[in-house]
PDB file of C-alpha atoms in Angstrom:
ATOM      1  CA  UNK A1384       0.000   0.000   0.000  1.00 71.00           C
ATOM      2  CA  UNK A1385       1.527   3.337  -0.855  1.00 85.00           C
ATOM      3  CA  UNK A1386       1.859   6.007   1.799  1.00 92.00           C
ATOM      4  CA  UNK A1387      -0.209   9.093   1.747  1.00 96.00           C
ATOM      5  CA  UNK A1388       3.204  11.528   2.000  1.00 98.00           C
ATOM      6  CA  UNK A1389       6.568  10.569   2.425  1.00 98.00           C
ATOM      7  CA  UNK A1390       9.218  12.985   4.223  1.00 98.00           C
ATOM      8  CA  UNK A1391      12.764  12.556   3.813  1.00 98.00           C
ATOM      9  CA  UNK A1392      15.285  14.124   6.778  1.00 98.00           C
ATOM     10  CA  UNK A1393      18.107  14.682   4.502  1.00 98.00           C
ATOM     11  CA  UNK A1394      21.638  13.192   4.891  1.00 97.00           C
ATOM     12  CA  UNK A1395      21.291  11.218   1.042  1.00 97.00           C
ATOM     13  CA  UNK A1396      25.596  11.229   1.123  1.00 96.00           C
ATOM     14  CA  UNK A1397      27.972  13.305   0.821  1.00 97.00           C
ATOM     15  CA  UNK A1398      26.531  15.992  -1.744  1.00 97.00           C
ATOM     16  CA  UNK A1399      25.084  12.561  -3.914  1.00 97.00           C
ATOM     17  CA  UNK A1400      23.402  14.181  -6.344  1.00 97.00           C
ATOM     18  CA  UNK A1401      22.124  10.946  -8.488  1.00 97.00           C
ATOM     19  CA  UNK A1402      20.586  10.128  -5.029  1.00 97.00           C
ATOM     20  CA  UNK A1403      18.471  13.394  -4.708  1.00 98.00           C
ATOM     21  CA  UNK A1404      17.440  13.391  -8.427  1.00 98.00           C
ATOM     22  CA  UNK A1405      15.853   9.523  -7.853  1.00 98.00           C
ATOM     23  CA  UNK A1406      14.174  10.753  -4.709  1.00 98.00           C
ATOM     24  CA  UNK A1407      13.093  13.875  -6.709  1.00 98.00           C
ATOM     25  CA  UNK A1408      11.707  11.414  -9.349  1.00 97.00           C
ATOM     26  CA  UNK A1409       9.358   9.173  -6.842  1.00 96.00           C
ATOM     27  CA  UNK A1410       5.930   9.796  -7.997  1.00 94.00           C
ATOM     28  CA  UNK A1411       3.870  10.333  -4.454  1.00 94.00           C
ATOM     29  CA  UNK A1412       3.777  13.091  -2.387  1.00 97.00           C
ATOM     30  CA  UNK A1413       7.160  13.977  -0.311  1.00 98.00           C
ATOM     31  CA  UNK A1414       8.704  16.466   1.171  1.00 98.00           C
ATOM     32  CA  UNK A1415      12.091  16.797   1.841  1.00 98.00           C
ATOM     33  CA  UNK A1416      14.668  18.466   3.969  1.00 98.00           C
ATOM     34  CA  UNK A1417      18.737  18.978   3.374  1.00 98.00           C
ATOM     35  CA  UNK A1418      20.788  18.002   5.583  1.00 98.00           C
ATOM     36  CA  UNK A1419      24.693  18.191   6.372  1.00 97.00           C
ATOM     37  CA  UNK A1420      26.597  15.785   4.328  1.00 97.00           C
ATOM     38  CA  UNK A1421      23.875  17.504   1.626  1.00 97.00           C
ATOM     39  CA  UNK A1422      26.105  20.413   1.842  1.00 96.00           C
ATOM     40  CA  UNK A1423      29.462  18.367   2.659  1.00 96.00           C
ATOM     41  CA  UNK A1424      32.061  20.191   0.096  1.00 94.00           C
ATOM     42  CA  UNK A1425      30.260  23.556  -0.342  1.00 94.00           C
ATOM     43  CA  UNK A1426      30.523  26.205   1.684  1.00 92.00           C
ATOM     44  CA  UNK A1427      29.518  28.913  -0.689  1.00 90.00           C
ATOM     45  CA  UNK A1428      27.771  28.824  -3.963  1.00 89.00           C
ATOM     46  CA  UNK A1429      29.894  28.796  -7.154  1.00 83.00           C
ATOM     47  CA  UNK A1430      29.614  31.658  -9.029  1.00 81.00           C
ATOM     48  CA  UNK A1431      30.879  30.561 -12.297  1.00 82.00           C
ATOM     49  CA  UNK A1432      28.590  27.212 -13.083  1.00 85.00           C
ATOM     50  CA  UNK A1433      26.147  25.294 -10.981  1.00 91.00           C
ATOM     51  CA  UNK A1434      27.123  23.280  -7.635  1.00 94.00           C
ATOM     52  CA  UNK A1435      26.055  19.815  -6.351  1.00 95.00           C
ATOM     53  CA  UNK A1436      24.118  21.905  -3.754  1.00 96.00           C
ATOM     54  CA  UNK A1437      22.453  24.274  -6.677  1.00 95.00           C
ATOM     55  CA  UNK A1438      22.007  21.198  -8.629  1.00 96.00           C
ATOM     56  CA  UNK A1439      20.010  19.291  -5.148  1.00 97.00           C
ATOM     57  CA  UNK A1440      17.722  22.235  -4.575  1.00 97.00           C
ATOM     58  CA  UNK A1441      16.417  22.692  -8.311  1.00 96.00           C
ATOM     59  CA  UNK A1442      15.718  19.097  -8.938  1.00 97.00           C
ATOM     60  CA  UNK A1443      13.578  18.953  -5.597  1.00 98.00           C
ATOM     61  CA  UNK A1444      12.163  22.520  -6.425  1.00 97.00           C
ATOM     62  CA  UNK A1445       8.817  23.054  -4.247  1.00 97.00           C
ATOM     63  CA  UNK A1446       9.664  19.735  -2.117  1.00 98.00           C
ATOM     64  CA  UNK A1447      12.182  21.340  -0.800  1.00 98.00           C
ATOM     65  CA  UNK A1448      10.765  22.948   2.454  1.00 98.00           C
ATOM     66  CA  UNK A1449      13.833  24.598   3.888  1.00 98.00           C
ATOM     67  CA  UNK A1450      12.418  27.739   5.764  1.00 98.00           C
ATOM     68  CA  UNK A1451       9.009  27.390   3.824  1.00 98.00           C
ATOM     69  CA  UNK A1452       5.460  25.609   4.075  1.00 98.00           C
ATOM     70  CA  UNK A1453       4.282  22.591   1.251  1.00 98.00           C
ATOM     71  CA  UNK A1454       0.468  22.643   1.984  1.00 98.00           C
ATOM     72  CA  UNK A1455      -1.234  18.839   1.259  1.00 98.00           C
ATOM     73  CA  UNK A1456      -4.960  19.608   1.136  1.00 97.00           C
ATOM     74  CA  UNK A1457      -6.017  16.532   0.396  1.00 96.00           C
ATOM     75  CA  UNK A1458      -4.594  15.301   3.576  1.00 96.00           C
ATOM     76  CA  UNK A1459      -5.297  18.578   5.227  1.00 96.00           C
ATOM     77  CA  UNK A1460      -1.654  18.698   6.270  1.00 98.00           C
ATOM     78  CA  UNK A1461       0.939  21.073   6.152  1.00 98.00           C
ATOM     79  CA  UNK A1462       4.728  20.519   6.153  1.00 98.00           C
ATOM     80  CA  UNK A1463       6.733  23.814   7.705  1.00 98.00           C
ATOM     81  CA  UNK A1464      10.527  23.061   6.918  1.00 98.00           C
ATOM     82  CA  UNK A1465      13.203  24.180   9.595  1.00 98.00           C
ATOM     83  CA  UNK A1466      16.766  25.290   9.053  1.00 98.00           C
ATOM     84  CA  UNK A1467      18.770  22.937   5.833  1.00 98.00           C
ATOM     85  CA  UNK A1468      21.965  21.865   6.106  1.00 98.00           C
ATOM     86  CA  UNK A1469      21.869  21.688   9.819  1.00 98.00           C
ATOM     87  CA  UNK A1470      24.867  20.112  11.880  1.00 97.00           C
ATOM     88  CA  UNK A1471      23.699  20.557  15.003  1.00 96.00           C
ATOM     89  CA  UNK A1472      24.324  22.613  18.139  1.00 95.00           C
ATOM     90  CA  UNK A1473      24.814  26.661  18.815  1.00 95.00           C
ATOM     91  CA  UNK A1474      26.800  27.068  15.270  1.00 94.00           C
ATOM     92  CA  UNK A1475      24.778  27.519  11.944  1.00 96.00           C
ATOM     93  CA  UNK A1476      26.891  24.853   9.326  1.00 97.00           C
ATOM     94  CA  UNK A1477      27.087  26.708   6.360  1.00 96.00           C
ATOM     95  CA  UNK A1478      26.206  30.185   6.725  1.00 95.00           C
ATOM     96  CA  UNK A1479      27.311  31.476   3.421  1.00 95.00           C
ATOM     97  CA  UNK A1480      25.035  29.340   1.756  1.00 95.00           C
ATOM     98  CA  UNK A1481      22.199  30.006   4.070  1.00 96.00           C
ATOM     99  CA  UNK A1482      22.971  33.648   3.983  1.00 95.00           C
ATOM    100  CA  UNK A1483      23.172  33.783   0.108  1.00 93.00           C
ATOM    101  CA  UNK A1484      20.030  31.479  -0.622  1.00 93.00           C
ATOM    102  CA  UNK A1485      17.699  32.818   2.439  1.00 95.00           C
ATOM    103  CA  UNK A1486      19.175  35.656   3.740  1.00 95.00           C
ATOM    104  CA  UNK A1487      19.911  33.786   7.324  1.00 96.00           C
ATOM    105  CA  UNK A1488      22.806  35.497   9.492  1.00 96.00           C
ATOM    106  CA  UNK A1489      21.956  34.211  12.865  1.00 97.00           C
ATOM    107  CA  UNK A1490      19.999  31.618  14.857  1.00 98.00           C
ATOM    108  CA  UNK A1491      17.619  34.640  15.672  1.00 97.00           C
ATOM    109  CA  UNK A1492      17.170  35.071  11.758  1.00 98.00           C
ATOM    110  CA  UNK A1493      16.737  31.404  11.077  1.00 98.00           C
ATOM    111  CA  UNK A1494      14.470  31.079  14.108  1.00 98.00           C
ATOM    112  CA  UNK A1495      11.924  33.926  12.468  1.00 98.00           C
ATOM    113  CA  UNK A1496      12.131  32.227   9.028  1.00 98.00           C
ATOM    114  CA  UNK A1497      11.031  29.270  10.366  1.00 98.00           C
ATOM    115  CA  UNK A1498       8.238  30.917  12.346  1.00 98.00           C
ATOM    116  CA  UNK A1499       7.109  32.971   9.326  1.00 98.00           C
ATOM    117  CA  UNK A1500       7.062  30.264   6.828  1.00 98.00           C
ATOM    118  CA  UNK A1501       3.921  28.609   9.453  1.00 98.00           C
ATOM    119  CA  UNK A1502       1.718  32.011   9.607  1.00 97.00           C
ATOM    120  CA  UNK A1503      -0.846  31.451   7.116  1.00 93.00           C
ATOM    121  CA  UNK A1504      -1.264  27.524   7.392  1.00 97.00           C
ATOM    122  CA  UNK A1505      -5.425  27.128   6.316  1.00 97.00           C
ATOM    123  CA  UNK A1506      -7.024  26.641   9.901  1.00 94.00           C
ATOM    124  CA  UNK A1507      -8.401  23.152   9.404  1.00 95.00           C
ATOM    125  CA  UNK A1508      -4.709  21.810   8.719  1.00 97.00           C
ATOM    126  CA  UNK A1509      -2.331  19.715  11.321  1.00 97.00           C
ATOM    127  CA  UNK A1510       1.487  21.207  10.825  1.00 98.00           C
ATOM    128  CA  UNK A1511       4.477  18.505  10.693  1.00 98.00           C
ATOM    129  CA  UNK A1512       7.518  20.541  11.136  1.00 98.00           C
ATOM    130  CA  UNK A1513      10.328  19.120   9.510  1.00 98.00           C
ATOM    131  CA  UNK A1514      14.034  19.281  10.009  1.00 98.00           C
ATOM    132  CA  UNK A1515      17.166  17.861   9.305  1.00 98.00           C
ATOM    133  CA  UNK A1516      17.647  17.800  13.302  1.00 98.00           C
ATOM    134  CA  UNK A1517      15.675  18.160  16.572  1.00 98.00           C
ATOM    135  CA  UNK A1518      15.555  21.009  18.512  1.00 98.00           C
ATOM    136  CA  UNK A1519      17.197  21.924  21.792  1.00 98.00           C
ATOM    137  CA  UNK A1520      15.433  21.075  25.498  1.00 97.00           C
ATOM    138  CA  UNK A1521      15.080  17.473  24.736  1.00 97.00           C
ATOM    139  CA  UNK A1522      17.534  16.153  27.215  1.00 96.00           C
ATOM    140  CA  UNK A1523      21.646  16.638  27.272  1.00 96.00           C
ATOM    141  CA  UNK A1524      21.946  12.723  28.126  1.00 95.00           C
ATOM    142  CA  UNK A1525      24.343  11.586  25.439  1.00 94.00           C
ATOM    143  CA  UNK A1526      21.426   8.835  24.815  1.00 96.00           C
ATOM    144  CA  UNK A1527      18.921  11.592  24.659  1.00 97.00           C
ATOM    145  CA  UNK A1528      17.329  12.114  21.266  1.00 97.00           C
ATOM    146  CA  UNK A1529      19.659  14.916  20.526  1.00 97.00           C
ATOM    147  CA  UNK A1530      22.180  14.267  22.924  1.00 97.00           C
ATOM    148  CA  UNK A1531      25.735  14.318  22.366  1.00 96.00           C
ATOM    149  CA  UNK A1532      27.157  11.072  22.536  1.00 94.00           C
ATOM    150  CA  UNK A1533      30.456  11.645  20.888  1.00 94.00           C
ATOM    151  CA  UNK A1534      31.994  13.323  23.997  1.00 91.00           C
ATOM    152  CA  UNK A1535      32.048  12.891  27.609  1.00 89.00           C
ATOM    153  CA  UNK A1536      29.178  13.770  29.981  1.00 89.00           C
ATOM    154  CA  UNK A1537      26.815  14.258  26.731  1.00 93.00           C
ATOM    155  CA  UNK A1538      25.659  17.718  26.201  1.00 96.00           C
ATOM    156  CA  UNK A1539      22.179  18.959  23.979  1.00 97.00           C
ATOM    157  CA  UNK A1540      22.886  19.216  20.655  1.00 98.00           C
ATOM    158  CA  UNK A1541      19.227  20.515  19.273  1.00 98.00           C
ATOM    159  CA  UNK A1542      19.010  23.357  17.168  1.00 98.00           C
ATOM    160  CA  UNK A1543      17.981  26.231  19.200  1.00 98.00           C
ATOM    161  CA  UNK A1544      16.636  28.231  16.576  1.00 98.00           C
ATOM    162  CA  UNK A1545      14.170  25.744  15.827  1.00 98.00           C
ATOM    163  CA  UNK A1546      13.070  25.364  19.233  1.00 98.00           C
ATOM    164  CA  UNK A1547      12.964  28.888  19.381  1.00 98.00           C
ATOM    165  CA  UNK A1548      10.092  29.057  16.368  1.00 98.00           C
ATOM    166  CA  UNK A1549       7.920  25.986  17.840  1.00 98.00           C
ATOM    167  CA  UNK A1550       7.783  28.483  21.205  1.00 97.00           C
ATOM    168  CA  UNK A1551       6.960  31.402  19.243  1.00 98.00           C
ATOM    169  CA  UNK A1552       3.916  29.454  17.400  1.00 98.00           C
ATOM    170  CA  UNK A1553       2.569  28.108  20.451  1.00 96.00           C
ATOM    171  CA  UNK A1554       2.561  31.342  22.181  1.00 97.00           C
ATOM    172  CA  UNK A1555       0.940  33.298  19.513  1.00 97.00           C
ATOM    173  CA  UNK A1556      -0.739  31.268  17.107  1.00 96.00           C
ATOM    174  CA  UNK A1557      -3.408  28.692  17.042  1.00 95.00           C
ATOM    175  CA  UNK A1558      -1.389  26.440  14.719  1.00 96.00           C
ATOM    176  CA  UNK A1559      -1.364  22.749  15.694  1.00 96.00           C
ATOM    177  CA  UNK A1560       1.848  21.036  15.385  1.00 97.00           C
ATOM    178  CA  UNK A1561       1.593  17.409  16.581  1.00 97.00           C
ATOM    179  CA  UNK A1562       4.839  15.918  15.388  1.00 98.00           C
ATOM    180  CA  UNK A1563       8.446  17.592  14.645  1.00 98.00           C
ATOM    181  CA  UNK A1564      10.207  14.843  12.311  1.00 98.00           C
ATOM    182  CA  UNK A1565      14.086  14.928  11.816  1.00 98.00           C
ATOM    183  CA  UNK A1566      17.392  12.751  11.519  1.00 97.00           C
ATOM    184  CA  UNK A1567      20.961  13.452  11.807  1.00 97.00           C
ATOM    185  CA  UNK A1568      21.316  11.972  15.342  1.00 96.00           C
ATOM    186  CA  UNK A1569      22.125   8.179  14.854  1.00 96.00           C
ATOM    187  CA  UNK A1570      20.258   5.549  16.529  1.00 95.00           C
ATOM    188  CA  UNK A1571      23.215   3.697  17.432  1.00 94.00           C
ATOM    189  CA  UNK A1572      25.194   5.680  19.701  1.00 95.00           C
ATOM    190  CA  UNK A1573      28.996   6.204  19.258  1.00 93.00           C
ATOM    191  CA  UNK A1574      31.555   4.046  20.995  1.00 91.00           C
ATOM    192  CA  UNK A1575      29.483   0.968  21.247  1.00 91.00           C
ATOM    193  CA  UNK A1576      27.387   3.079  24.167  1.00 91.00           C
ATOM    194  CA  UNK A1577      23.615   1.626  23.109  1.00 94.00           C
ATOM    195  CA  UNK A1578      20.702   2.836  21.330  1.00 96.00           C
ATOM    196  CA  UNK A1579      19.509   6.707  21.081  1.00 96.00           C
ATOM    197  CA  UNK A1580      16.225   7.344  22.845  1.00 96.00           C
ATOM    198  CA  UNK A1581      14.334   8.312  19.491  1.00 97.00           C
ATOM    199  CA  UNK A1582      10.664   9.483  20.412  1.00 98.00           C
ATOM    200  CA  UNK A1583      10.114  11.766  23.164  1.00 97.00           C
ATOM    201  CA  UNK A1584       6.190  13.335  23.861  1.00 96.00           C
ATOM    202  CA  UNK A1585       6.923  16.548  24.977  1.00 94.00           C
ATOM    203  CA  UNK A1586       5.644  19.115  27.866  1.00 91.00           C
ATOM    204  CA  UNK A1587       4.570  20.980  24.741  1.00 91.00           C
ATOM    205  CA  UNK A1588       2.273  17.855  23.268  1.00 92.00           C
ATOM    206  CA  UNK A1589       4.737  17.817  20.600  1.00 96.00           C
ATOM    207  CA  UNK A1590       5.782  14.381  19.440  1.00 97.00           C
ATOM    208  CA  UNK A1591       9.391  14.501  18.693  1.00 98.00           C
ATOM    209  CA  UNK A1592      10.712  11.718  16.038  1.00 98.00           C
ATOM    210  CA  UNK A1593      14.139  10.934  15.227  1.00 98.00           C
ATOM    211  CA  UNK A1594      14.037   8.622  11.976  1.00 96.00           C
ATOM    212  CA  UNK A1595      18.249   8.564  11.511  1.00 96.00           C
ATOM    213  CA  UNK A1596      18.256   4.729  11.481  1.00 95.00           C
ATOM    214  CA  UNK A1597      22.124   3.991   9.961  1.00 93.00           C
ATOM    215  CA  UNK A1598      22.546   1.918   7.995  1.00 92.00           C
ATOM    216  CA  UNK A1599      18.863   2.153   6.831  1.00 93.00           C
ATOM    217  CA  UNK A1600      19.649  -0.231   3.908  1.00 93.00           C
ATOM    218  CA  UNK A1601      21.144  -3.589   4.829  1.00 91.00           C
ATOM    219  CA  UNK A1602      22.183  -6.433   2.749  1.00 88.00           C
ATOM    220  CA  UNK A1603      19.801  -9.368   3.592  1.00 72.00           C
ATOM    221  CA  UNK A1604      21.434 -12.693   5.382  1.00 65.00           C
ATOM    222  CA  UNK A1605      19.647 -15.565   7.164  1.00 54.00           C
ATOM    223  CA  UNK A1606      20.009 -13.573  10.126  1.00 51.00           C
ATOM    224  CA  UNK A1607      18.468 -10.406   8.881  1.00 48.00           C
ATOM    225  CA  UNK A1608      15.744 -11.260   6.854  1.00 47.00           C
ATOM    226  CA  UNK A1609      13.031 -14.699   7.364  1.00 47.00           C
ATOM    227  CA  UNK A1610      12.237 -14.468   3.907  1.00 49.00           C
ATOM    228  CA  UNK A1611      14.777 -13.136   1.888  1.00 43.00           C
ATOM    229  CA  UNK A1612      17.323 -16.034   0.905  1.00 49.00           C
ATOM    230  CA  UNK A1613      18.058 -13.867  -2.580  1.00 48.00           C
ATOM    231  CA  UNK A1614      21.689 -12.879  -1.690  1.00 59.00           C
ATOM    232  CA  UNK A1615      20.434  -9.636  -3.708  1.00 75.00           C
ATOM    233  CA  UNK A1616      17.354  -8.731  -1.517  1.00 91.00           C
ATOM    234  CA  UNK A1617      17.830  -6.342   1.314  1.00 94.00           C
ATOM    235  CA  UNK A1618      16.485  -5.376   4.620  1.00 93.00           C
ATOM    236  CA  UNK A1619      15.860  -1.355   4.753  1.00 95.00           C
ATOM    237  CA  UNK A1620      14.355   0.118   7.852  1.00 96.00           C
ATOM    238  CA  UNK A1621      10.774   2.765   7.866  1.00 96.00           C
ATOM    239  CA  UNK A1622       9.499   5.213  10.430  1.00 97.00           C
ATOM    240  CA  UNK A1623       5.615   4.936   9.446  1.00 97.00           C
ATOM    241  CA  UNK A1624       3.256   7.257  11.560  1.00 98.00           C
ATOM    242  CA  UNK A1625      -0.527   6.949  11.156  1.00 97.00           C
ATOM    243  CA  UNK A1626      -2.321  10.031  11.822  1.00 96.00           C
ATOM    244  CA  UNK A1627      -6.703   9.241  12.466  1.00 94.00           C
ATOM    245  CA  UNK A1628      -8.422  12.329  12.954  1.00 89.00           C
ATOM    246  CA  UNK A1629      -6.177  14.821  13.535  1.00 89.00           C
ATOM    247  CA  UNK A1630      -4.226  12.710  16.150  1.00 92.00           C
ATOM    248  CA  UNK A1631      -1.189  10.863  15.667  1.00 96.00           C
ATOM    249  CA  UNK A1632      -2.362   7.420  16.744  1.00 96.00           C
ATOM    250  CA  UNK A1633       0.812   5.267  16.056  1.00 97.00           C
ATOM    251  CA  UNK A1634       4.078   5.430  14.833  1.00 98.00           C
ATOM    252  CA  UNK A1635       6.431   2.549  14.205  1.00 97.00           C
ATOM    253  CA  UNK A1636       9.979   1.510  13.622  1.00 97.00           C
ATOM    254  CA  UNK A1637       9.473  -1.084  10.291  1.00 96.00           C
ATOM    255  CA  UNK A1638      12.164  -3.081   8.651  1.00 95.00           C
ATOM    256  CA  UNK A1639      10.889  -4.726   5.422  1.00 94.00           C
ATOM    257  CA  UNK A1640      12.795  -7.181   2.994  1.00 94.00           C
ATOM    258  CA  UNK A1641      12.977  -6.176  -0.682  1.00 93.00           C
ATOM    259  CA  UNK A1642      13.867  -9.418  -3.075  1.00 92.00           C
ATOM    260  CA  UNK A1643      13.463  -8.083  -6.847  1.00 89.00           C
ATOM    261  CA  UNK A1644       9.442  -7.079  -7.023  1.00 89.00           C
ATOM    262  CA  UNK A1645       8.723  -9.156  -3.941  1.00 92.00           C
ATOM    263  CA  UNK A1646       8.370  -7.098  -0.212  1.00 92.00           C
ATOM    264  CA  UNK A1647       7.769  -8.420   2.994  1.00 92.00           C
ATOM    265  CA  UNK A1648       7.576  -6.643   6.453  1.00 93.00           C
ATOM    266  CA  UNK A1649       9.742  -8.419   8.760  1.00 94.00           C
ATOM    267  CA  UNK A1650       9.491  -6.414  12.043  1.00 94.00           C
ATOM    268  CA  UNK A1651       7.800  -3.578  13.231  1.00 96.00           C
ATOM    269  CA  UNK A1652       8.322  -2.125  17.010  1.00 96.00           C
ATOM    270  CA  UNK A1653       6.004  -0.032  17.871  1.00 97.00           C
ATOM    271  CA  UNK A1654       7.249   3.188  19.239  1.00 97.00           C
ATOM    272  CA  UNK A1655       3.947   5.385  20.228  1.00 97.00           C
ATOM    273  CA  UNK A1656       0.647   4.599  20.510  1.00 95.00           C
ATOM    274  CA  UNK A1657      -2.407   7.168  21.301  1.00 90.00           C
ATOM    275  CA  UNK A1658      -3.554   5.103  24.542  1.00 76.00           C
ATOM    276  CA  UNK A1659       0.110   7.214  25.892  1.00 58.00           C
ATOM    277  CA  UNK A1660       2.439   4.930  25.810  1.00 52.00           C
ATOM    278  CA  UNK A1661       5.963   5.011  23.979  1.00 59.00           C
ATOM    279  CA  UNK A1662       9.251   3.705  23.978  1.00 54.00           C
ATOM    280  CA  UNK A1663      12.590   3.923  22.383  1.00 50.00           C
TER     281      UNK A1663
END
């Protein structure tokens, strides 16, 4: 069964162009959002022909929802888009492209573009922020969803200016924003220290959803995969959420074998359900 939307967090390689021009190609509805290794090589745009950055955003065109809205009426959902190319922590990665492309000099800047680009979402829409990474004041654990667990004693690594915005909205809007999906932080924690915590419900009612599952693509073996033998079938991993009525009743971590034409789910762990329960 095909999904309603798709979102993609960004992170395709390191500036793999081929990559972004097959995801641009995928007839449903997506949205997608840049992230670092998006932006690996460039730090400014080339004046004199086209970059693999350029080159990314045109093929996505309107499905690229860096500091801007993609409105789904069908679905009566609206995707806001937070900061691209986002590394991470109090720096903005690649400010002359940011600055050049949207005009973003600061977090302050980035945190009213990303405000701004939610005014105006039609009343009887649910907003699904999307962003390369979460935002800060989700815990500083170094298992935390955005916690830092390349260094010692951990340390948030959100993106503040994105925080920032979803305070803003709540304060003065009416907007509803149920779910804030992003990457970047790996599931699998550096230096063999466990698994990332990778929902949290926040004070805010906000469910925040890390989907950076790496590798997300596996090569299937007996012990991966029930049904897929074919040495050339693989095992790739999918955050589904299923939204009923406005609510986000479930969400999912899925790994499904792919043999040739042939697709089976293999596991699914259920990460949230609407009766309030979650794990990681």
């Amino acid at each position: 069964m095909q999904p309603d939307l798709v979102l993609f967090t960004g992170d395709f390689g390191n500036e793999n162009l081929e990559l972004v021009q097959d995801v641009a190609a995928l007839n449903f509805p997506k949205a997608v959002i840049l992230g670092n290794h998006d932006s690996w090589s460039t730090q400014q745009f080339s004046s004199k022909k086209k970059d693999r950055v350029q080159l990314q955003l045109e093929c996505l065109g309107q499905e690229h929802v860096g500091y801007k809205r993609l409105d789904f009426p069908l679905l009566k959902l609206s995707i806001v888009g937070g900061r691209p190319f986002s590394c991470g922590g109090q720096q903005i990665f690649r400010k002359r492209l940011l600055s050049a492309r949207y005009g973003i000099q600061d977090m302050e800047g980035s945190a009213k573009r990303i405000y701004e680009a939610a005014l105006g979402t039609p009343e009887d829409h649910l907003v699904i922020l999307l962003a390369h990474n979460g935002s800060t004041g989700l815990g500083s654990e170094l298992n935390d969803i955005c916690g830092k667990d390349w260094v010692f004693g951990g340390g948030d690594h959100g993106d503040p200016d994105l925080a920032q915005a979803i305070s803003h909205l709540k304060e003065t809007t009416n907007v509803s924003i149920p779910l804030l999906v992003f990457g970047h932080m790996h599931k699998e924690l550096a230096h063999g220290n466990g698994l990332r915590k990778m929902i949290v419900v926040g004070a805010d009612d906000i469910i925040y959803l890390n989907g950076a599952i790496v590798p997300r693509v596996k090569r299937s073996t007996n012990e991966t995969s029930l049904h897929a033998s074919n040495s050339d079938g693989t095992y790739r991993a999918f955050t589904l959420v299923e939204i009923l009525s406005g609510q986000v009743n479930k969400i999912s971590e899925s790994w499904v074998s792919v043999v040739g034409n042939e697709t089976t789910l293999e596991e699914e762990h259920i990460l949230f359900k609407s009766n309030g329960q979650s794990s990681c």
